[in-house]
Amino acid sequence: MVTFRQRCGLNYPRRRMGPKKKAGGGKKKKKDAPGKDIGILSALSTQEMTKEQLEQQVLQLREELKKEQEERNYFQLERDKIHTFWEITRKQLEEKRAEMRNKDKEMEDAEERHQVEIKVYKQKVKHLLFEQQNSLAEVQIDATVKMKVAEEKYRENEVQLRKHLNRRKLQMKEQEMASSDVVKNVKMKHTETMSHLRDDFNRQVSEIETKYKEKMHQLQEELKLQRKTDLHELEENKNGQINSLVKCHEKSFSDMKNYYNDITLNNLSVINTLKEQLQKSKKHEERMEREMLDLNVQKRQVVDRLEKAQGELVELRKDLENYTKDKRLLANNKVRIKVLEAEKKELKWEMEVLEQRFDKVEEERDELRGHFVTTLNEVQQCSNLQSIVLERKLAALETTLEKKDAQLDKVLSTCNLAPEDVTVVTQKVEDVLDYKNGAIKQLQFELARACKAHNDLLRAYKEKLAAQGLPQVCRRLGIIEVDYFGLHTVRNRSRIPSCWINLRNRLLPQLGSGWSGGVFRLHFKVKFFVEPHFLLQESTRWD
């Protein structure tokens, strides 16, 4: 059976009525549960139902109809509300679309105005670029004229410097002649000191040999006397002990012999009396046995002392063997002294070789000194010239900047630009100047960093020399000492370097590619070896 709810397509849960009590006389029929009645009624057709079942179904259908009518009214109200909301949102959407169309139109107008302003500014920028090109041409002409003047001055300075260099060479030759006399005097003093030291050393060696020979002879005599006295004392003690033991044994033997003779010679009648004497003799015998035991103990003690004496004799023999060993060591030490003397001769020969090499190093040092002084003066003069040129360039740039500012003010006044345009143009110019100033500061920072790297490299060079042990070897030999800038002689305390560092591979990459275009470049090189006479050095090369 199809209900009204199912026809409308509404699947809400259906409320079921409970069983209704029937009024009337006495008898009450027990009815089934509502779920069971609904299931039975839905399963049966109208023809198969009874009257009561049809009435019950009619009542249920009426209740469902009433509920469906209430729900229909509720849904109609909801539909009306939704329709009104939809109308209101549709009107609002149309209004917003109209506002969007107006905004699009305003944006198009603003874009057109913006394009017109851009064309005006482009024309103004073209005029400014043209004027800038003219001013750059003028500046380039002025710069070429100034460069020619600077080149002429540089040539004049170069001629003067060459003259000064020739004068310095003559002075250096005079100083070399004076220093050669000093070196000869120092060599003479050195040979005298070496001869004195050699004589003192030989005298000390002879004194030590005689001293220790006398001590060895005295020690041998003392050991011989001590050994003889010890042996004599041991012999006397042992002989005394042996004599005392022999006397005791002879006395006991004579007593026993007399006793047995008396027994054999006496009468048999005195046996009874002799029994008492026999008992006494037994007691005496026991006492003698005890004394024999004591004598055995004393004998053992004497034997132990004899063994100790024999042990001491063995130790004395070992001391004698040690004495022979010491004698052999003395002979070996004499041989070693001869070997050391031979080594001393070899070291003396090596010292002479080192002195010759030292002479060569001094000659190279003198050459490098002259070259270093001249190059140092050239560097100072070049740096002074460069600073003067830079100051003049800075003054010229300041004058050109003032001119450019005046020209810019004039251009702005002739163009009759608005105040906003003037501020924009000035702001751009200030931005360009700030960028240039930042680049100058960056270059200054890179220069400071390069100087720091140079100092760090010098410090690392000194630490490397110390790690290789070169300063200790040099100071021990008394030939050269180490400083930040290289190796110097002890005899001449001048700060003229004779060994350089290779800065090209480490310093130039940090300075950048533009640094190589400076006034000069230094090339250094150093080589580390174990021995100082293998040191190699190269003179400074200037580009």
Coordinates of C-alpha atoms in Angstrom, one line a residue, residues 170-507:
L170 CA 129.1 54.9 -5.7
Q171 CA 128.4 55.3 -2.0
M172 CA 127.6 51.5 -1.7
K173 CA 131.0 50.6 -3.3
E174 CA 132.8 52.8 -0.7
Q175 CA 130.8 51.1 2.1
E176 CA 131.7 47.6 0.7
M177 CA 135.4 48.5 0.8
A178 CA 135.1 49.6 4.4
S179 CA 133.2 46.4 5.4
S180 CA 135.8 44.1 3.8
D181 CA 138.5 45.4 6.3
V182 CA 136.1 44.8 9.2
V183 CA 135.5 41.2 8.0
K184 CA 139.2 40.5 7.8
N185 CA 139.8 41.7 11.4
V186 CA 136.9 39.5 12.6
K187 CA 138.4 36.5 10.9
M188 CA 141.8 37.0 12.5
K189 CA 140.1 37.3 16.0
H190 CA 138.1 34.1 15.3
T191 CA 141.2 32.1 14.4
E192 CA 143.0 33.3 17.6
T193 CA 140.0 32.3 19.8
M194 CA 139.8 28.9 18.1
S195 CA 143.5 28.2 18.8
H196 CA 143.1 29.2 22.5
L197 CA 140.1 27.0 22.8
R198 CA 141.9 24.1 21.2
D199 CA 144.9 24.5 23.6
D200 CA 142.6 24.7 26.6
F201 CA 140.8 21.6 25.6
N202 CA 143.9 19.5 25.1
R203 CA 145.3 20.6 28.5
Q204 CA 142.0 19.7 30.2
V205 CA 142.0 16.2 28.5
S206 CA 145.6 15.5 29.7
E207 CA 144.8 16.7 33.3
I208 CA 141.7 14.5 33.4
E209 CA 143.6 11.4 32.2
T210 CA 146.4 11.8 34.8
K211 CA 143.9 12.5 37.6
Y212 CA 141.8 9.4 36.9
K213 CA 144.9 7.2 36.5
E214 CA 146.1 8.1 40.0
K215 CA 142.7 7.5 41.4
M216 CA 142.5 4.0 39.7
H217 CA 146.0 3.1 41.2
Q218 CA 145.0 4.2 44.7
L219 CA 141.7 2.3 44.5
Q220 CA 143.5 -0.9 43.4
E221 CA 146.0 -0.8 46.4
E222 CA 143.2 -0.1 48.9
L223 CA 141.1 -3.0 47.6
K224 CA 144.2 -5.4 47.8
L225 CA 144.9 -4.4 51.5
Q226 CA 141.3 -4.7 52.5
R227 CA 141.0 -8.1 50.9
K228 CA 144.2 -9.4 52.7
T229 CA 143.1 -8.1 56.1
D230 CA 139.7 -9.7 55.7
L231 CA 141.1 -13.1 54.8
H232 CA 143.6 -13.0 57.7
E233 CA 140.8 -12.3 60.2
L234 CA 138.7 -15.1 58.9
E235 CA 141.6 -17.6 59.1
E236 CA 142.4 -16.6 62.7
N237 CA 138.7 -17.0 63.8
K238 CA 138.3 -20.4 62.2
N239 CA 141.5 -21.8 63.6
G240 CA 140.6 -20.7 67.1
Q241 CA 137.2 -22.4 66.8
I242 CA 138.7 -25.7 65.5
N243 CA 141.3 -25.8 68.4
S244 CA 138.6 -25.3 71.0
L245 CA 136.6 -28.2 69.5
V246 CA 139.6 -30.6 69.4
K247 CA 140.4 -29.9 73.1
C248 CA 136.8 -30.6 74.2
H249 CA 136.7 -33.9 72.3
E250 CA 140.1 -35.1 73.7
K251 CA 139.0 -34.3 77.3
S252 CA 135.7 -36.3 76.9
F253 CA 137.6 -39.2 75.3
S254 CA 140.1 -39.4 78.2
D255 CA 137.4 -39.3 80.8
M256 CA 135.6 -42.2 79.2
K257 CA 138.8 -44.2 78.8
N258 CA 139.7 -43.8 82.5
Y259 CA 136.2 -44.7 83.5
Y260 CA 136.2 -48.1 81.7
N261 CA 139.7 -48.9 83.0
D262 CA 138.5 -48.4 86.5
I263 CA 135.6 -50.8 86.0
T264 CA 137.9 -53.5 84.7
L265 CA 140.6 -53.1 87.4
N266 CA 138.3 -52.7 90.4
N267 CA 137.1 -55.7 92.4
L268 CA 134.0 -57.6 91.7
S269 CA 133.1 -57.2 95.3
V270 CA 132.4 -53.6 94.9
I271 CA 129.8 -54.2 92.1
N272 CA 127.1 -53.1 94.3
T273 CA 128.9 -49.9 95.0
L274 CA 129.7 -49.6 91.3
K275 CA 126.1 -49.9 90.4
E276 CA 125.5 -46.6 92.0
Q277 CA 128.5 -45.3 90.1
L278 CA 127.0 -46.9 87.0
Q279 CA 123.9 -45.0 87.5
K280 CA 125.9 -41.9 88.0
S281 CA 127.9 -42.7 84.9
K282 CA 124.6 -43.1 83.0
K283 CA 123.5 -39.8 84.1
H284 CA 126.9 -38.4 83.2
E285 CA 126.6 -40.1 79.8
E286 CA 123.3 -38.5 79.2
R287 CA 124.8 -35.2 80.1
M288 CA 127.6 -35.9 77.7
E289 CA 125.2 -36.7 75.0
R290 CA 123.5 -33.5 75.6
E291 CA 126.8 -31.7 75.4
M292 CA 127.5 -33.6 72.2
L293 CA 124.3 -32.3 70.8
D294 CA 125.3 -28.8 71.8
L295 CA 128.6 -29.3 70.2
N296 CA 127.0 -30.5 67.0
V297 CA 124.9 -27.3 67.0
Q298 CA 128.0 -25.2 67.5
K299 CA 129.6 -27.2 64.7
R300 CA 126.7 -26.3 62.4
Q301 CA 127.0 -22.7 63.3
V302 CA 130.7 -22.8 62.5
V303 CA 129.9 -24.5 59.2
D304 CA 127.3 -21.7 58.4
R305 CA 129.9 -19.1 59.2
L306 CA 132.4 -20.9 57.0
E307 CA 129.8 -20.8 54.2
K308 CA 129.2 -17.1 54.7
A309 CA 132.9 -16.6 54.5
Q310 CA 133.0 -18.6 51.3
G311 CA 130.1 -16.4 50.0
E312 CA 132.0 -13.2 50.9
L313 CA 135.0 -14.7 49.1
V314 CA 132.8 -15.2 46.0
E315 CA 131.7 -11.5 46.3
L316 CA 135.3 -10.4 46.6
R317 CA 136.1 -12.4 43.4
K318 CA 133.1 -10.6 41.7
D319 CA 134.5 -7.3 42.8
L320 CA 137.8 -8.4 41.2
E321 CA 136.0 -9.2 38.0
N322 CA 134.2 -5.7 38.1
Y323 CA 137.6 -4.2 38.5
T324 CA 138.8 -5.9 35.4
K325 CA 135.6 -4.7 33.6
D326 CA 136.3 -1.1 34.7
K327 CA 139.7 -1.4 33.4
R328 CA 138.3 -2.5 30.0
L329 CA 135.8 0.4 30.1
L330 CA 138.7 2.7 30.7
A331 CA 140.5 1.3 27.6
N332 CA 137.3 1.7 25.6
N333 CA 136.9 5.3 26.8
K334 CA 140.4 6.0 25.6
V335 CA 139.4 4.6 22.2
R336 CA 136.3 6.8 22.2
I337 CA 138.3 9.9 23.0
K338 CA 140.4 9.2 20.0
V339 CA 137.2 8.8 17.9
L340 CA 135.9 12.1 19.3
E341 CA 139.1 13.8 18.4
A342 CA 138.7 12.6 14.8
E343 CA 135.1 13.9 14.8
K344 CA 136.4 17.2 16.1
K345 CA 138.8 17.4 13.2
E346 CA 135.9 16.7 10.8
L347 CA 133.7 19.4 12.5
K348 CA 136.6 21.8 12.2
W349 CA 136.8 21.0 8.5
E350 CA 133.0 21.5 8.1
M351 CA 133.3 24.8 10.0
E352 CA 135.9 26.0 7.5
V353 CA 133.5 25.0 4.7
L354 CA 130.7 26.9 6.4
E355 CA 132.9 30.0 6.8
Q356 CA 133.6 29.9 3.0
R357 CA 129.9 29.6 2.3
F358 CA 129.3 32.4 4.8
D359 CA 131.6 34.6 2.8
K360 CA 129.6 33.8 -0.3
V361 CA 126.3 34.7 1.5
E362 CA 127.8 38.0 2.7
E363 CA 128.7 38.9 -0.9
E364 CA 125.2 38.1 -2.1
R365 CA 123.8 40.0 0.9
D366 CA 125.8 43.1 -0.2
E367 CA 124.4 42.8 -3.7
L368 CA 120.9 42.5 -2.4
R369 CA 121.4 45.4 -0.1
G370 CA 122.2 47.7 -2.9
H371 CA 119.3 46.5 -5.0
F372 CA 116.9 46.7 -2.1
V373 CA 117.8 50.2 -1.1
T374 CA 117.4 51.5 -4.7
T375 CA 114.1 49.7 -5.2
L376 CA 112.8 51.0 -1.8
N377 CA 113.6 54.6 -2.8
E378 CA 111.9 54.0 -6.2
V379 CA 108.8 52.6 -4.4
Q380 CA 108.6 55.6 -2.1
Q381 CA 109.0 58.1 -4.9
C382 CA 106.4 56.2 -7.0
S383 CA 104.0 56.2 -4.1
N384 CA 104.5 59.9 -3.5
L385 CA 103.9 60.6 -7.2
Q386 CA 100.8 58.5 -7.3
S387 CA 99.4 60.3 -4.2
I388 CA 100.1 63.7 -5.8
V389 CA 98.4 62.5 -9.0
L390 CA 95.4 61.2 -7.1
E391 CA 95.1 64.5 -5.1
R392 CA 95.1 66.4 -8.4
K393 CA 92.5 64.1 -9.9
L394 CA 90.4 64.5 -6.8
A395 CA 90.5 68.3 -7.0
A396 CA 89.7 68.1 -10.8
L397 CA 86.8 65.8 -10.0
E398 CA 85.5 68.2 -7.3
T399 CA 85.6 71.1 -9.8
T400 CA 83.8 69.0 -12.5
L401 CA 81.2 68.0 -9.9
E402 CA 80.5 71.6 -9.0
K403 CA 80.2 72.4 -12.8
K404 CA 77.8 69.4 -13.2
D405 CA 75.7 70.6 -10.3
A406 CA 75.4 74.1 -11.8
Q407 CA 74.6 72.6 -15.2
L408 CA 71.9 70.3 -13.6
D409 CA 70.4 73.2 -11.8
K410 CA 70.4 75.2 -15.0
V411 CA 68.8 72.3 -17.0
L412 CA 66.1 71.9 -14.3
S413 CA 65.3 75.6 -14.3
T414 CA 65.2 75.8 -18.2
C415 CA 62.9 72.7 -18.4
N416 CA 60.3 74.3 -16.1
L417 CA 59.7 70.9 -14.4
A418 CA 57.3 70.4 -11.6
P419 CA 58.7 70.3 -8.0
E420 CA 57.9 66.6 -7.9
D421 CA 59.8 65.9 -11.1
V422 CA 62.8 67.9 -9.8
T423 CA 62.8 65.8 -6.5
V424 CA 62.7 62.6 -8.5
V425 CA 65.6 63.6 -10.8
T426 CA 67.7 64.8 -7.8
Q427 CA 66.9 61.6 -6.0
K428 CA 68.2 59.5 -8.9
V429 CA 71.4 61.6 -9.0
E430 CA 71.9 61.1 -5.3
D431 CA 71.3 57.3 -5.7
V432 CA 74.0 57.2 -8.4
L433 CA 76.4 59.1 -6.1
D434 CA 75.7 56.8 -3.2
Y435 CA 76.4 53.8 -5.4
K436 CA 79.7 55.3 -6.5
N437 CA 80.6 56.1 -2.8
G438 CA 79.7 52.6 -1.8
A439 CA 82.0 51.2 -4.6
I440 CA 84.9 53.5 -3.3
K441 CA 84.3 52.2 0.3
Q442 CA 84.3 48.6 -1.0
L443 CA 87.6 49.2 -2.8
Q444 CA 89.1 50.7 0.4
F445 CA 87.9 47.7 2.3
E446 CA 89.5 45.3 -0.2
L447 CA 92.8 47.3 0.1
A448 CA 92.7 47.0 3.9
R449 CA 92.0 43.3 3.6
A450 CA 94.9 42.9 1.2
C451 CA 97.2 44.7 3.7
K452 CA 95.9 42.4 6.5
A453 CA 96.6 39.3 4.3
H454 CA 100.1 40.6 3.7
N455 CA 100.8 40.9 7.4
D456 CA 99.2 37.5 8.2
L457 CA 101.4 36.0 5.5
L458 CA 104.5 37.5 7.0
R459 CA 103.5 36.1 10.4
A460 CA 102.9 32.7 8.9
Y461 CA 106.3 32.8 7.3
K462 CA 108.0 33.4 10.6
E463 CA 106.0 30.6 12.3
K464 CA 106.9 28.3 9.4
L465 CA 110.6 29.1 9.9
A466 CA 110.3 28.4 13.7
A467 CA 108.4 25.1 13.0
Q468 CA 111.2 24.0 10.7
G469 CA 113.8 24.6 13.5
L470 CA 115.8 27.1 11.4
P471 CA 116.2 29.8 14.1
Q472 CA 117.6 27.4 16.6
V473 CA 120.1 26.0 14.2
C474 CA 121.2 29.4 13.0
R475 CA 121.6 30.8 16.5
R476 CA 123.6 27.6 17.6
L477 CA 126.0 28.1 14.7
G478 CA 126.3 31.8 15.3
I479 CA 126.0 32.6 11.6
I480 CA 122.5 34.0 10.9
E481 CA 119.3 34.9 12.8
V482 CA 115.7 35.1 11.7
D483 CA 113.5 38.2 11.5
Y484 CA 110.1 38.9 9.9
F485 CA 111.7 40.0 6.6
G486 CA 114.2 37.2 6.2
L487 CA 117.7 36.0 7.3
H488 CA 120.4 38.4 8.5
T489 CA 124.0 38.0 9.7
V490 CA 124.8 38.3 13.4
R491 CA 128.0 40.2 12.9
N492 CA 126.2 42.9 10.9
R493 CA 122.9 43.9 12.5
S494 CA 121.5 45.6 9.5
R495 CA 117.9 44.9 8.5
I496 CA 118.6 44.1 4.9
P497 CA 116.6 41.0 3.9
S498 CA 118.3 38.1 2.1
C499 CA 115.4 35.7 1.7
W500 CA 111.9 36.5 0.4
I501 CA 108.4 35.1 0.4
N502 CA 106.4 34.1 -2.7
L503 CA 103.3 36.3 -2.3
R504 CA 102.1 36.0 -5.9
N505 CA 100.0 32.8 -5.4
R506 CA 98.3 33.9 -2.2
L507 CA 98.0 37.7 -2.1

